[in-house]
Amino acid sequence: MKKKLYIFDLDGTILNTLEDLAISVNYALAVFDFPPLSNKEIADRTGNGVQRLVELSVPSTTDRKTTLAVLDVFKQHYFYHCADHTRPYDDIKDVICEIRRQGAKCAVVSNKMDSAVQELAKDYFDGLFDFVSGQKDGVRKKPYPDTVLLALKTLGVDKKDALYIGDSEVDVATAKNADMQCLSVDWGFRDRQVLVESGATQIISKPKDILKF
């Protein structure tokens, strides 16, 4: 491996979080008597943070005050249930361990709430990441490159020596905005066609392919 740092997205890249996200979204929708969404519909709405997820999940005529109330219910429910059904994708933990064994560093940068990102990273990958960051107030979320650049600065790695890995069009744009090489994965929340249409040029279908890249 030639890279010194591998920066991973979380949802749809290293963790399959869709079931727990869907349950919490539909719980919040039900509290307000809004119609439920399928897992696929919810997957298509992910990638830009939980507020945007909720905004896209409530009926289009919903006023902002109600939307924020739905968001609060979602956050409260997801805080306690973010790991009920969530699991790492097959082989991804072994891949991260191998990357570290070969001397490279690993980081996670996500648009998910920072509290959930920290908890999930610790629960499933304790000690495997040198930098972990989720969405925080006052910090622009992806596709702005802010948290990616912070990871590079914190870990003392030049962007040319780092690789960004993610499963969505947001990740493709994030890597581009950070002027970094991007590796897209098609086992997550977006299919290959969406990735291609978003400009992805390097796409893999198995976590172990990261080691071959």
PDB file of C-alpha atoms in Angstrom:
ATOM      1  CA  MET A   1       0.000   0.000   0.000  1.00  0.00           C
ATOM      2  CA  LYS A   2       1.252   3.461  -0.883  1.00  0.00           C
ATOM      3  CA  LYS A   3      -1.153   5.614   1.092  1.00  0.00           C
ATOM      4  CA  LYS A   4      -0.447   6.836   4.609  1.00  0.00           C
ATOM      5  CA  LEU A   5      -4.060   7.619   5.531  1.00  0.00           C
ATOM      6  CA  TYR A   6      -7.412   6.067   4.613  1.00  0.00           C
ATOM      7  CA  ILE A   7     -10.431   8.263   5.338  1.00  0.00           C
ATOM      8  CA  PHE A   8     -13.740   6.381   5.462  1.00  0.00           C
ATOM      9  CA  ASP A   9     -17.320   7.526   5.323  1.00  0.00           C
ATOM     10  CA  LEU A  10     -19.453   5.730   7.938  1.00  0.00           C
ATOM     11  CA  ASP A  11     -23.014   4.916   6.830  1.00  0.00           C
ATOM     12  CA  GLY A  12     -23.047   2.623   3.833  1.00  0.00           C
ATOM     13  CA  THR A  13     -19.261   2.336   3.741  1.00  0.00           C
ATOM     14  CA  ILE A  14     -18.073   0.603   6.908  1.00  0.00           C
ATOM     15  CA  LEU A  15     -21.384   0.205   8.769  1.00  0.00           C
ATOM     16  CA  ASN A  16     -24.756  -0.941   7.494  1.00  0.00           C
ATOM     17  CA  THR A  17     -26.879   1.464   9.526  1.00  0.00           C
ATOM     18  CA  LEU A  18     -29.912   1.536   7.261  1.00  0.00           C
ATOM     19  CA  GLU A  19     -32.308  -0.558   9.373  1.00  0.00           C
ATOM     20  CA  ASP A  20     -31.804   1.549  12.487  1.00  0.00           C
ATOM     21  CA  LEU A  21     -32.051   4.790  10.519  1.00  0.00           C
ATOM     22  CA  ALA A  22     -35.272   3.614   8.881  1.00  0.00           C
ATOM     23  CA  ILE A  23     -36.838   2.552  12.161  1.00  0.00           C
ATOM     24  CA  SER A  24     -36.051   5.909  13.799  1.00  0.00           C
ATOM     25  CA  VAL A  25     -37.241   7.928  10.805  1.00  0.00           C
ATOM     26  CA  ASN A  26     -40.513   6.014  10.615  1.00  0.00           C
ATOM     27  CA  TYR A  27     -40.987   6.249  14.382  1.00  0.00           C
ATOM     28  CA  ALA A  28     -40.686  10.043  14.173  1.00  0.00           C
ATOM     29  CA  LEU A  29     -42.997  10.201  11.172  1.00  0.00           C
ATOM     30  CA  ALA A  30     -45.600   8.082  12.953  1.00  0.00           C
ATOM     31  CA  VAL A  31     -45.616  10.408  15.973  1.00  0.00           C
ATOM     32  CA  PHE A  32     -46.901  13.125  13.640  1.00  0.00           C
ATOM     33  CA  ASP A  33     -49.193  10.804  11.667  1.00  0.00           C
ATOM     34  CA  PHE A  34     -47.056  11.103   8.544  1.00  0.00           C
ATOM     35  CA  PRO A  35     -46.883   8.141   6.138  1.00  0.00           C
ATOM     36  CA  PRO A  36     -43.953   5.714   6.538  1.00  0.00           C
ATOM     37  CA  LEU A  37     -41.147   5.276   4.010  1.00  0.00           C
ATOM     38  CA  SER A  38     -39.482   2.139   2.725  1.00  0.00           C
ATOM     39  CA  ASN A  39     -35.847   1.388   3.558  1.00  0.00           C
ATOM     40  CA  LYS A  40     -34.924   2.142  -0.062  1.00  0.00           C
ATOM     41  CA  GLU A  41     -36.656   5.518   0.085  1.00  0.00           C
ATOM     42  CA  ILE A  42     -34.797   6.357   3.283  1.00  0.00           C
ATOM     43  CA  ALA A  43     -31.466   5.156   1.863  1.00  0.00           C
ATOM     44  CA  ASP A  44     -31.934   7.479  -1.104  1.00  0.00           C
ATOM     45  CA  ARG A  45     -32.401  10.407   1.292  1.00  0.00           C
ATOM     46  CA  THR A  46     -29.223   9.804   3.325  1.00  0.00           C
ATOM     47  CA  GLY A  47     -25.805  11.365   2.917  1.00  0.00           C
ATOM     48  CA  ASN A  48     -26.389  15.011   3.798  1.00  0.00           C
ATOM     49  CA  GLY A  49     -26.922  14.791   7.542  1.00  0.00           C
ATOM     50  CA  VAL A  50     -29.947  13.964   9.675  1.00  0.00           C
ATOM     51  CA  GLN A  51     -31.675  17.316   9.295  1.00  0.00           C
ATOM     52  CA  ARG A  52     -31.731  16.949   5.523  1.00  0.00           C
ATOM     53  CA  LEU A  53     -32.817  13.332   5.894  1.00  0.00           C
ATOM     54  CA  VAL A  54     -35.845  14.425   7.924  1.00  0.00           C
ATOM     55  CA  GLU A  55     -36.597  17.353   5.607  1.00  0.00           C
ATOM     56  CA  LEU A  56     -36.758  14.935   2.684  1.00  0.00           C
ATOM     57  CA  SER A  57     -38.777  12.367   4.652  1.00  0.00           C
ATOM     58  CA  VAL A  58     -41.686  14.504   5.845  1.00  0.00           C
ATOM     59  CA  PRO A  59     -44.442  15.451   3.356  1.00  0.00           C
ATOM     60  CA  SER A  60     -43.385  18.315   1.089  1.00  0.00           C
ATOM     61  CA  THR A  61     -46.052  20.634   2.545  1.00  0.00           C
ATOM     62  CA  THR A  62     -44.730  20.314   6.119  1.00  0.00           C
ATOM     63  CA  ASP A  63     -43.864  23.640   7.751  1.00  0.00           C
ATOM     64  CA  ARG A  64     -40.425  24.248   9.244  1.00  0.00           C
ATOM     65  CA  LYS A  65     -41.582  24.212  12.884  1.00  0.00           C
ATOM     66  CA  THR A  66     -43.127  20.771  12.465  1.00  0.00           C
ATOM     67  CA  THR A  67     -40.124  19.507  10.501  1.00  0.00           C
ATOM     68  CA  LEU A  68     -37.799  20.513  13.339  1.00  0.00           C
ATOM     69  CA  ALA A  69     -40.112  18.811  15.823  1.00  0.00           C
ATOM     70  CA  VAL A  70     -39.920  15.603  13.778  1.00  0.00           C
ATOM     71  CA  LEU A  71     -36.133  15.990  13.725  1.00  0.00           C
ATOM     72  CA  ASP A  72     -36.029  16.244  17.524  1.00  0.00           C
ATOM     73  CA  VAL A  73     -38.087  13.061  17.898  1.00  0.00           C
ATOM     74  CA  PHE A  74     -35.832  11.285  15.399  1.00  0.00           C
ATOM     75  CA  LYS A  75     -32.677  12.354  17.246  1.00  0.00           C
ATOM     76  CA  GLN A  76     -34.011  11.216  20.608  1.00  0.00           C
ATOM     77  CA  HIS A  77     -35.096   7.835  19.265  1.00  0.00           C
ATOM     78  CA  TYR A  78     -31.943   7.248  17.229  1.00  0.00           C
ATOM     79  CA  PHE A  79     -29.677   8.145  20.155  1.00  0.00           C
ATOM     80  CA  TYR A  80     -30.979   5.121  22.069  1.00  0.00           C
ATOM     81  CA  HIS A  81     -31.462   2.787  19.097  1.00  0.00           C
ATOM     82  CA  CYS A  82     -28.588   3.575  16.725  1.00  0.00           C
ATOM     83  CA  ALA A  83     -26.982   0.175  17.251  1.00  0.00           C
ATOM     84  CA  ASP A  84     -29.975  -2.167  17.501  1.00  0.00           C
ATOM     85  CA  HIS A  85     -29.520  -3.667  14.031  1.00  0.00           C
ATOM     86  CA  THR A  86     -26.378  -1.903  12.793  1.00  0.00           C
ATOM     87  CA  ARG A  87     -23.472  -4.131  11.789  1.00  0.00           C
ATOM     88  CA  PRO A  88     -20.114  -3.708  10.029  1.00  0.00           C
ATOM     89  CA  TYR A  89     -20.077  -4.839   6.423  1.00  0.00           C
ATOM     90  CA  ASP A  90     -18.484  -8.239   5.907  1.00  0.00           C
ATOM     91  CA  ASP A  91     -14.656  -8.148   5.966  1.00  0.00           C
ATOM     92  CA  ILE A  92     -14.407  -4.374   6.479  1.00  0.00           C
ATOM     93  CA  LYS A  93     -13.010  -4.653   9.999  1.00  0.00           C
ATOM     94  CA  ASP A  94     -10.351  -7.116   8.813  1.00  0.00           C
ATOM     95  CA  VAL A  95      -9.424  -4.694   6.038  1.00  0.00           C
ATOM     96  CA  ILE A  96      -9.018  -1.816   8.483  1.00  0.00           C
ATOM     97  CA  CYS A  97      -6.898  -4.006  10.762  1.00  0.00           C
ATOM     98  CA  GLU A  98      -4.679  -4.930   7.814  1.00  0.00           C
ATOM     99  CA  ILE A  99      -4.299  -1.294   6.785  1.00  0.00           C
ATOM    100  CA  ARG A 100      -3.128  -0.468  10.281  1.00  0.00           C
ATOM    101  CA  ARG A 101      -0.868  -3.520  10.400  1.00  0.00           C
ATOM    102  CA  GLN A 102       0.900  -2.197   7.334  1.00  0.00           C
ATOM    103  CA  GLY A 103       1.532   1.097   9.089  1.00  0.00           C
ATOM    104  CA  ALA A 104      -1.111   3.412   7.632  1.00  0.00           C
ATOM    105  CA  LYS A 105      -3.604   5.465   9.621  1.00  0.00           C
ATOM    106  CA  CYS A 106      -7.400   5.352   9.416  1.00  0.00           C
ATOM    107  CA  ALA A 107     -10.065   7.989   9.964  1.00  0.00           C
ATOM    108  CA  VAL A 108     -13.856   8.333   9.830  1.00  0.00           C
ATOM    109  CA  VAL A 109     -15.598  11.456   8.573  1.00  0.00           C
ATOM    110  CA  SER A 110     -19.394  11.397   8.538  1.00  0.00           C
ATOM    111  CA  ASN A 111     -22.406  13.681   8.190  1.00  0.00           C
ATOM    112  CA  LYS A 112     -24.145  11.708  10.927  1.00  0.00           C
ATOM    113  CA  MET A 113     -24.531  13.374  14.340  1.00  0.00           C
ATOM    114  CA  ASP A 114     -21.133  13.423  16.026  1.00  0.00           C
ATOM    115  CA  SER A 115     -22.426  11.764  19.207  1.00  0.00           C
ATOM    116  CA  ALA A 116     -23.683   8.782  17.196  1.00  0.00           C
ATOM    117  CA  VAL A 117     -20.502   8.596  15.116  1.00  0.00           C
ATOM    118  CA  GLN A 118     -18.320   8.527  18.218  1.00  0.00           C
ATOM    119  CA  GLU A 119     -20.477   5.846  19.840  1.00  0.00           C
ATOM    120  CA  LEU A 120     -20.662   3.615  16.771  1.00  0.00           C
ATOM    121  CA  ALA A 121     -16.944   3.918  16.021  1.00  0.00           C
ATOM    122  CA  LYS A 122     -16.143   2.900  19.588  1.00  0.00           C
ATOM    123  CA  ASP A 123     -18.693   0.074  19.690  1.00  0.00           C
ATOM    124  CA  TYR A 124     -17.639  -1.582  16.434  1.00  0.00           C
ATOM    125  CA  PHE A 125     -14.079  -0.387  15.737  1.00  0.00           C
ATOM    126  CA  ASP A 126     -12.660   0.497  19.134  1.00  0.00           C
ATOM    127  CA  GLY A 127      -9.073   1.691  18.790  1.00  0.00           C
ATOM    128  CA  LEU A 128      -8.922   1.247  15.015  1.00  0.00           C
ATOM    129  CA  PHE A 129      -9.381   4.881  14.009  1.00  0.00           C
ATOM    130  CA  ASP A 130      -6.915   7.694  14.608  1.00  0.00           C
ATOM    131  CA  PHE A 131      -9.517  10.383  13.933  1.00  0.00           C
ATOM    132  CA  VAL A 132     -13.308  10.271  14.162  1.00  0.00           C
ATOM    133  CA  SER A 133     -15.662  13.139  13.346  1.00  0.00           C
ATOM    134  CA  GLY A 134     -19.380  13.531  12.740  1.00  0.00           C
ATOM    135  CA  GLN A 135     -21.564  16.545  12.121  1.00  0.00           C
ATOM    136  CA  LYS A 136     -21.022  19.365  14.611  1.00  0.00           C
ATOM    137  CA  ASP A 137     -22.538  22.797  15.017  1.00  0.00           C
ATOM    138  CA  GLY A 138     -20.474  25.476  13.332  1.00  0.00           C
ATOM    139  CA  VAL A 139     -18.645  23.052  11.024  1.00  0.00           C
ATOM    140  CA  ARG A 140     -19.751  22.718   7.418  1.00  0.00           C
ATOM    141  CA  LYS A 141     -20.810  19.185   6.570  1.00  0.00           C
ATOM    142  CA  LYS A 142     -19.787  17.197   3.524  1.00  0.00           C
ATOM    143  CA  PRO A 143     -19.490  17.773   0.599  1.00  0.00           C
ATOM    144  CA  TYR A 144     -17.585  20.725   2.041  1.00  0.00           C
ATOM    145  CA  PRO A 145     -14.085  19.393   2.736  1.00  0.00           C
ATOM    146  CA  ASP A 146     -13.713  20.923   6.210  1.00  0.00           C
ATOM    147  CA  THR A 147     -13.706  17.749   8.328  1.00  0.00           C
ATOM    148  CA  VAL A 148     -11.584  15.872   5.784  1.00  0.00           C
ATOM    149  CA  LEU A 149      -8.989  18.639   5.811  1.00  0.00           C
ATOM    150  CA  LEU A 150      -9.114  18.655   9.612  1.00  0.00           C
ATOM    151  CA  ALA A 151      -8.364  14.923   9.631  1.00  0.00           C
ATOM    152  CA  LEU A 152      -5.361  15.481   7.352  1.00  0.00           C
ATOM    153  CA  LYS A 153      -4.090  18.333   9.528  1.00  0.00           C
ATOM    154  CA  THR A 154      -4.654  16.497  12.811  1.00  0.00           C
ATOM    155  CA  LEU A 155      -2.859  13.390  11.620  1.00  0.00           C
ATOM    156  CA  GLY A 156      -0.100  15.249   9.785  1.00  0.00           C
ATOM    157  CA  VAL A 157      -0.701  13.673   6.382  1.00  0.00           C
ATOM    158  CA  ASP A 158      -0.560  15.398   3.007  1.00  0.00           C
ATOM    159  CA  LYS A 159      -3.651  14.951   0.828  1.00  0.00           C
ATOM    160  CA  LYS A 160      -1.613  13.264  -1.908  1.00  0.00           C
ATOM    161  CA  ASP A 161      -0.779  10.521   0.590  1.00  0.00           C
ATOM    162  CA  ALA A 162      -4.415   9.942   1.580  1.00  0.00           C
ATOM    163  CA  LEU A 163      -7.383   8.119   0.065  1.00  0.00           C
ATOM    164  CA  TYR A 164     -11.046   8.969   0.644  1.00  0.00           C
ATOM    165  CA  ILE A 165     -13.511   6.049   0.607  1.00  0.00           C
ATOM    166  CA  GLY A 166     -17.298   6.413   0.457  1.00  0.00           C
ATOM    167  CA  ASP A 167     -20.537   5.071  -0.967  1.00  0.00           C
ATOM    168  CA  SER A 168     -22.425   8.108  -2.271  1.00  0.00           C
ATOM    169  CA  GLU A 169     -22.392  11.078  -4.601  1.00  0.00           C
ATOM    170  CA  VAL A 170     -21.763  13.233  -1.528  1.00  0.00           C
ATOM    171  CA  ASP A 171     -18.509  11.366  -0.952  1.00  0.00           C
ATOM    172  CA  VAL A 172     -17.418  11.788  -4.566  1.00  0.00           C
ATOM    173  CA  ALA A 173     -18.005  15.532  -4.260  1.00  0.00           C
ATOM    174  CA  THR A 174     -16.270  15.679  -0.875  1.00  0.00           C
ATOM    175  CA  ALA A 175     -13.110  14.083  -2.226  1.00  0.00           C
ATOM    176  CA  LYS A 176     -13.158  16.418  -5.218  1.00  0.00           C
ATOM    177  CA  ASN A 177     -13.573  19.456  -2.985  1.00  0.00           C
ATOM    178  CA  ALA A 178     -10.686  18.265  -0.819  1.00  0.00           C
ATOM    179  CA  ASP A 179      -8.594  17.652  -3.959  1.00  0.00           C
ATOM    180  CA  MET A 180      -8.122  14.023  -2.926  1.00  0.00           C
ATOM    181  CA  GLN A 181      -8.191  10.675  -4.643  1.00  0.00           C
ATOM    182  CA  CYS A 182     -11.548   8.935  -4.176  1.00  0.00           C
ATOM    183  CA  LEU A 183     -12.468   5.261  -4.043  1.00  0.00           C
ATOM    184  CA  SER A 184     -16.210   4.600  -4.287  1.00  0.00           C
ATOM    185  CA  VAL A 185     -17.918   1.457  -2.977  1.00  0.00           C
ATOM    186  CA  ASP A 186     -21.152   0.003  -4.346  1.00  0.00           C
ATOM    187  CA  TRP A 187     -22.161  -2.187  -1.391  1.00  0.00           C
ATOM    188  CA  GLY A 188     -23.721   0.752   0.483  1.00  0.00           C
ATOM    189  CA  PHE A 189     -26.675   3.082   0.101  1.00  0.00           C
ATOM    190  CA  ARG A 190     -26.153   3.933  -3.600  1.00  0.00           C
ATOM    191  CA  ASP A 191     -25.917   1.604  -6.560  1.00  0.00           C
ATOM    192  CA  ARG A 192     -23.118   1.703  -9.121  1.00  0.00           C
ATOM    193  CA  GLN A 193     -25.120   3.696 -11.657  1.00  0.00           C
ATOM    194  CA  VAL A 194     -25.672   6.557  -9.209  1.00  0.00           C
ATOM    195  CA  LEU A 195     -21.955   6.600  -8.443  1.00  0.00           C
ATOM    196  CA  VAL A 196     -21.017   6.674 -12.114  1.00  0.00           C
ATOM    197  CA  GLU A 197     -23.475   9.500 -12.772  1.00  0.00           C
ATOM    198  CA  SER A 198     -21.958  11.448  -9.875  1.00  0.00           C
ATOM    199  CA  GLY A 199     -18.507  11.263 -11.449  1.00  0.00           C
ATOM    200  CA  ALA A 200     -16.997   8.275  -9.650  1.00  0.00           C
ATOM    201  CA  THR A 201     -14.156   6.802 -11.690  1.00  0.00           C
ATOM    202  CA  GLN A 202     -12.870   4.120  -9.329  1.00  0.00           C
ATOM    203  CA  ILE A 203     -15.537   1.796  -7.894  1.00  0.00           C
ATOM    204  CA  ILE A 204     -15.120  -1.464  -5.960  1.00  0.00           C
ATOM    205  CA  SER A 205     -17.642  -4.104  -4.876  1.00  0.00           C
ATOM    206  CA  LYS A 206     -15.848  -5.872  -1.996  1.00  0.00           C
ATOM    207  CA  PRO A 207     -14.096  -4.412   1.062  1.00  0.00           C
ATOM    208  CA  LYS A 208     -11.027  -6.570   0.432  1.00  0.00           C
ATOM    209  CA  ASP A 209     -10.570  -4.776  -2.892  1.00  0.00           C
ATOM    210  CA  ILE A 210      -9.394  -1.769  -0.869  1.00  0.00           C
ATOM    211  CA  LEU A 211      -6.207  -3.692  -0.156  1.00  0.00           C
ATOM    212  CA  LYS A 212      -5.709  -4.413  -3.865  1.00  0.00           C
ATOM    213  CA  PHE A 213      -6.318  -0.835  -4.885  1.00  0.00           C
TER     214      PHE A 213
END
